[in-house]
Amino acid sequence: MIGTPTHCPYCALQCGMTLRDEKGEGGPRVAPRDDVPANRGGLCQKGWTAAELLTVPDRLTTPMMRRSRTAPLEPCTWDEALDRTAAGITRLRDRHGPDAVAVFGGGGLTNEKAYQLGKFARVALGTSQIDYNGRFCMSSAAAASARAFGMDRGLPGPVTDLAASGAVLLAGGNVAETMPPFMRHLTEMREGGGALIVVDPRRTATARQADLHLQPTPGTDIALANGLLHLALAESLADEEYIASRTTGFDAVRTVVNAYWPDRAERITGVPVPLMREAVRLLARAGRAHVLTARGSEQHARGTDMVGAFINLALALGLPGREGSGYGCLTGQGNGQGGREHGQKADQLPGYRRIDDPVARAHVAQVWGVDPGSLPGPGRSAYELLSALGTAGGPKALLLFGSNPVVSAPRAAAVEERLGALDLLVVADVVPSETARRADVVLPVAQWAEESGTMTNLEGRVLRRRRAVRPPDGVRTDLEVLSALAGRLAAPGEWSTDPEAVFGELRRASAGGAADYSGITYERIEAEGGVFWPCPSTGHPGTPRPYLDRFATPDGRARFVPVEHHGAAEDVDAEYPVYLTTGRVLAQYQSGAQTRRVHQLAEAAPGAFVELHPDLAGRLGIEDGAEVRVSSRRGAATVRARLTDAIRDDTVFIPFHWAGEGRANLLTNPALDPVSRMPEFKVCAVRLEPVGTDGEGGGRRPAGALSVPAVSPF
């Protein structure tokens, strides 16, 4: 059987794969495609096992509902679930106004679903209270890119450009584990004589393959980037002609970085001056070079400025807007790029338009067939929205699609408490995630191989996701759910359940916007293997490399923005003397709701752990494999110790994929970036204590280990 060509359900690399529905021969199977440039026949462990998601034992296949707030979730009909949802929405809106109902989306939703969800919030509900979990992933890089270049798009060109680069600086990314097929482009670069520079407090799998590893104190990336730029200027490595002809604002940045002389930058960051000097020389003398950032440099209370500091470095070296060079951001979630372009964010309308722009409101309202004045204004950002749930002035109901904030949100225990304070929580999901288990209504929806649509990968390439298998009986698509609710709420306009029809409306709504998809069709995607946005007409070739002629700013020039190092929002002290940073591991993905249910992945990474240096462990009396209680000002997690000299001795690392007592986000700091509203996931202060053998730790299963209910998913 030939199978159906599609794309992986996980990260934003969107590796090409074929799904063969081999009934009677072990079920669906995955095979890599070699016609997709991003992966060229490669898949990671998660991709190879993706078909198992379709048959996990606790797959949701029937709606569930509580008959009362204290009653258990029980099976019900679709009509009962949808009627209960619509009646609850209507009652709360009538009593408290439209903002009493909130919507929370996800960066894994297709473009069609993200678009329709934003439209549903503004038109069917009339609420301003919508945001999505991409606020936790991409918002700082998006804000910094928009500030510098006038537009936010992940990479400056096709990912294959990296193989021809002379040097790549990767700040805060561990692609060898988070998107392994991406690593082959960097390996090809090194084999061709290029250099890989990795900035990370840990000697990760990616850092181990680097030519140069800079290992800063968590939260000091601004000082590091400013120090690198200081050295570039001191050694006359800046591209003065480029700065003069293609940028503005450099003098203010020059003044700021003058204060980050090498010895001072080393004292702040812990990175030796010779390594900083070597990094700058490698980048400046490479001919073609890239500066890339990822979550490690973005998930901070000053994340926009951290990214901005690296953009300043790239601009000073003359990289952005040159073919084969530039600044780029490694988008994390599967549709992290497309998901933030078409209306899930609190302040945006489709096409990357601002919701407070009268011209944008008029254009989108015309497509939707409503009065521009009926559209709400900007709402709360993701963490602010979750924190407001069930409060006196906050939403009383939440409709949640494609997210699991009980595990993924910072200060997770407080978020869990707010969810419990709602009058109505409705969750549309594939499996009984930790958040779905707390819902009043659970709606079983189709997943990646059971539906069609488009995804936009980290290059800005719009791709086709094709339906390969039928969803189980009783399961509906998100578009069908939204259409049914819109009908019950008597919402104006069209609410198609056909992905291609919804994409056609998205094209019209995005026309003329920064993220213009109007020239992209399903037929073109099929024929061309994907189309790069912006693409303003069907005759336009798409834009694989923006900024070659001009930047998307009013004057066509990129903007330097001066930024200063201020340190983490929460520094270490006598009570909490160790830095905590968080991240991902190879065999798990995001909140783990999917990957923890795949046997091979759960076996490879069965539970949470804390990675710490042997010297720190010795001072604290902690042995390898022992249970450790890690505490912050917000909560405590119990995890197994994993000793390694690959991490700084003032820093520990916990992956965030697990629920229960090993939940990393019980500890993390929700301090928000003032521009992007991104929480500071990547650094907070903690203390560590060994758990005694006669205490609560004796004989327990590893924290976060997979547990699949024998009968009911609830």
Short mmCIF file of N, CA, C and O in Angstrom, two decimals, residues 201 215-218 577-579 611-620 644-652 688:
data_model
loop_
_atom_site.label_atom_id
_atom_site.label_comp_id
_atom_site.label_asym_id
_atom_site.label_seq_id
_atom_site.Cartn_x
_atom_site.Cartn_y
_atom_site.Cartn_z
N PRO A 201 23.49 26.85 29.30
CA PRO A 201 24.09 26.54 30.61
C PRO A 201 24.45 25.07 30.77
O PRO A 201 25.21 24.71 31.67
N GLN A 215 28.87 28.72 28.03
CA GLN A 215 28.04 28.16 29.09
C GLN A 215 27.72 29.24 30.14
O GLN A 215 28.26 29.26 31.23
N PRO A 216 26.77 30.14 29.84
CA PRO A 216 26.52 31.28 30.72
C PRO A 216 25.66 30.92 31.93
O PRO A 216 24.93 29.92 31.93
N THR A 217 25.72 31.77 32.94
CA THR A 217 24.78 31.71 34.05
C THR A 217 23.38 31.97 33.50
O THR A 217 23.19 32.88 32.69
N PRO A 218 22.37 31.17 33.90
CA PRO A 218 21.01 31.41 33.40
C PRO A 218 20.57 32.85 33.63
O PRO A 218 20.81 33.43 34.69
N PRO A 577 19.30 28.88 46.90
CA PRO A 577 20.64 29.25 46.42
C PRO A 577 21.04 28.70 45.05
O PRO A 577 22.17 28.90 44.62
N VAL A 578 20.12 28.01 44.36
CA VAL A 578 20.48 27.34 43.12
C VAL A 578 19.53 27.80 42.01
O VAL A 578 18.33 27.98 42.23
N TYR A 579 20.08 27.98 40.79
CA TYR A 579 19.25 28.30 39.63
C TYR A 579 18.59 27.04 39.10
O TYR A 579 19.23 25.98 38.97
N GLU A 611 18.68 17.20 36.94
CA GLU A 611 20.08 17.08 36.53
C GLU A 611 20.90 18.07 37.35
O GLU A 611 20.59 19.27 37.36
N LEU A 612 21.94 17.59 38.05
CA LEU A 612 22.77 18.49 38.85
C LEU A 612 24.22 18.04 38.81
O LEU A 612 24.52 16.86 38.59
N HIS A 613 25.11 18.97 39.05
CA HIS A 613 26.54 18.72 39.00
C HIS A 613 26.96 17.89 40.21
O HIS A 613 26.45 18.10 41.32
N PRO A 614 27.92 16.96 40.06
CA PRO A 614 28.37 16.16 41.20
C PRO A 614 28.88 17.00 42.37
O PRO A 614 28.69 16.60 43.54
N ASP A 615 29.51 18.14 42.09
CA ASP A 615 30.00 18.98 43.19
C ASP A 615 28.84 19.53 44.01
O ASP A 615 28.89 19.55 45.24
N LEU A 616 27.78 19.98 43.34
CA LEU A 616 26.60 20.46 44.05
C LEU A 616 25.94 19.31 44.81
O LEU A 616 25.54 19.47 45.97
N ALA A 617 25.85 18.14 44.18
CA ALA A 617 25.26 16.99 44.85
C ALA A 617 26.05 16.61 46.09
O ALA A 617 25.47 16.27 47.14
N GLY A 618 27.37 16.67 46.01
CA GLY A 618 28.20 16.35 47.16
C GLY A 618 27.96 17.29 48.32
O GLY A 618 27.90 16.87 49.49
N ARG A 619 27.83 18.58 48.02
CA ARG A 619 27.59 19.55 49.09
C ARG A 619 26.24 19.34 49.76
O ARG A 619 26.07 19.63 50.95
N LEU A 620 25.28 18.81 49.00
CA LEU A 620 23.92 18.65 49.52
C LEU A 620 23.64 17.23 50.01
O LEU A 620 22.55 16.95 50.51
N THR A 644 25.65 14.80 36.68
CA THR A 644 26.40 14.97 35.45
C THR A 644 27.25 16.23 35.54
O THR A 644 26.84 17.23 36.13
N ASP A 645 28.42 16.18 34.94
CA ASP A 645 29.27 17.37 34.92
C ASP A 645 28.96 18.23 33.68
O ASP A 645 29.70 19.17 33.38
N ALA A 646 27.87 17.92 33.00
CA ALA A 646 27.49 18.67 31.80
C ALA A 646 26.68 19.91 32.13
O ALA A 646 26.22 20.60 31.22
N ILE A 647 26.50 20.21 33.42
CA ILE A 647 25.74 21.39 33.81
C ILE A 647 26.58 22.21 34.78
O ILE A 647 27.45 21.67 35.50
N ARG A 648 26.35 23.48 34.84
CA ARG A 648 27.04 24.35 35.78
C ARG A 648 26.75 23.89 37.21
O ARG A 648 25.66 23.37 37.49
N ASP A 649 27.68 24.13 38.13
CA ASP A 649 27.47 23.66 39.49
C ASP A 649 26.60 24.59 40.32
O ASP A 649 26.34 24.32 41.50
N ASP A 650 26.11 25.68 39.70
CA ASP A 650 25.16 26.55 40.39
C ASP A 650 23.75 26.43 39.81
O ASP A 650 22.86 27.21 40.13
N THR A 651 23.56 25.44 38.93
CA THR A 651 22.31 25.33 38.16
C THR A 651 21.84 23.89 38.14
O THR A 651 22.65 22.95 38.08
N VAL A 652 20.50 23.68 38.18
CA VAL A 652 19.92 22.36 37.98
C VAL A 652 18.90 22.44 36.84
O VAL A 652 18.40 23.52 36.51
N LEU A 688 17.41 22.36 47.07
CA LEU A 688 17.29 20.92 46.90
C LEU A 688 17.55 20.22 48.23
O LEU A 688 18.46 20.62 48.97
#
